[in-house]
Amino acid sequence: MESLSTQQRQLLRHLVAGMSNAGIARSMHLSEGTVKAYVSRLMSVLKVDNRTQAAILGHQAGLTSAGEP
């Protein structure tokens, strides 16, 4: 997880929290289309097939909406 950018870690924390693309967009002040592209890129970086797998990896790494351990 250390290879992720600050923005990617923030996005992953939102996925761990179960937020939708619309909710993430509001929280990060981005468009939904941008969030969708960022989620796709994050899944590629993490080498997972879906956002649930990404969220599980984030949870296992200790990423939460409150921040990193």
CSV table of C-alpha atoms in Angstrom, one decimal:
chain,number,residue,atom,x,y,z
A,1,MET,CA,0.0,0.0,0.0
A,2,GLU,CA,3.0,2.3,0.4
A,3,SER,CA,3.3,2.7,-3.3
A,4,LEU,CA,-0.2,4.3,-3.5
A,5,SER,CA,-0.4,8.1,-3.7
A,6,THR,CA,-2.2,10.1,-1.0
A,7,GLN,CA,-5.2,10.5,-3.2
A,8,GLN,CA,-5.3,6.7,-4.0
A,9,ARG,CA,-5.2,5.9,-0.3
A,10,GLN,CA,-8.0,8.4,0.4
A,11,LEU,CA,-10.0,6.8,-2.4
A,12,LEU,CA,-9.3,3.3,-1.0
A,13,ARG,CA,-10.5,4.5,2.5
A,14,HIS,CA,-13.8,5.6,0.9
A,15,LEU,CA,-14.1,2.1,-0.8
A,16,VAL,CA,-13.4,0.4,2.6
A,17,ALA,CA,-16.2,2.6,4.0
A,18,GLY,CA,-18.6,1.2,1.3
A,19,MET,CA,-19.2,4.6,-0.3
A,20,SER,CA,-20.7,4.8,-3.8
A,21,ASN,CA,-19.0,6.7,-6.7
A,22,ALA,CA,-21.5,9.6,-6.1
A,23,GLY,CA,-20.6,9.8,-2.4
A,24,ILE,CA,-16.9,9.6,-3.1
A,25,ALA,CA,-17.3,12.3,-5.8
A,26,ARG,CA,-19.0,14.6,-3.3
A,27,SER,CA,-16.5,13.9,-0.6
A,28,MET,CA,-13.4,14.4,-2.8
A,29,HIS,CA,-14.9,17.3,-4.8
A,30,LEU,CA,-14.7,15.4,-8.1
A,31,SER,CA,-17.1,14.4,-10.9
A,32,GLU,CA,-18.5,10.9,-10.8
A,33,GLY,CA,-16.8,10.2,-14.1
A,34,THR,CA,-13.4,11.1,-12.6
A,35,VAL,CA,-14.1,8.9,-9.6
A,36,LYS,CA,-15.0,6.0,-11.8
A,37,ALA,CA,-11.7,6.4,-13.8
A,38,TYR,CA,-9.7,6.7,-10.5
A,39,VAL,CA,-11.4,3.5,-9.1
A,40,SER,CA,-10.5,1.7,-12.3
A,41,ARG,CA,-6.9,2.8,-12.1
A,42,LEU,CA,-6.7,1.9,-8.4
A,43,MET,CA,-8.0,-1.6,-9.1
A,44,SER,CA,-5.4,-2.0,-11.8
A,45,VAL,CA,-2.6,-0.8,-9.5
A,46,LEU,CA,-3.8,-3.2,-6.8
A,47,LYS,CA,-4.3,-6.0,-9.4
A,48,VAL,CA,-7.9,-6.8,-8.4
A,49,ASP,CA,-11.0,-7.4,-10.5
A,50,ASN,CA,-13.5,-5.3,-8.6
A,51,ARG,CA,-14.0,-2.6,-5.9
A,52,THR,CA,-15.0,-5.2,-3.3
A,53,GLN,CA,-11.6,-6.9,-3.6
A,54,ALA,CA,-9.9,-3.5,-3.4
A,55,ALA,CA,-11.9,-2.6,-0.3
A,56,ILE,CA,-10.9,-6.0,1.3
A,57,LEU,CA,-7.2,-5.2,0.6
A,58,GLY,CA,-7.6,-1.8,2.1
A,59,HIS,CA,-9.3,-3.1,5.2
A,60,GLN,CA,-6.5,-5.8,5.6
A,61,ALA,CA,-4.0,-3.0,5.3
A,62,GLY,CA,-5.7,-1.1,8.1
A,63,LEU,CA,-7.1,1.8,5.9
A,64,THR,CA,-10.2,3.2,7.4
A,65,SER,CA,-12.1,6.5,7.0
A,66,ALA,CA,-10.3,7.7,10.1
A,67,GLY,CA,-6.9,7.2,8.4
A,68,GLU,CA,-4.0,4.8,8.4
A,69,PRO,CA,-2.7,3.1,11.5
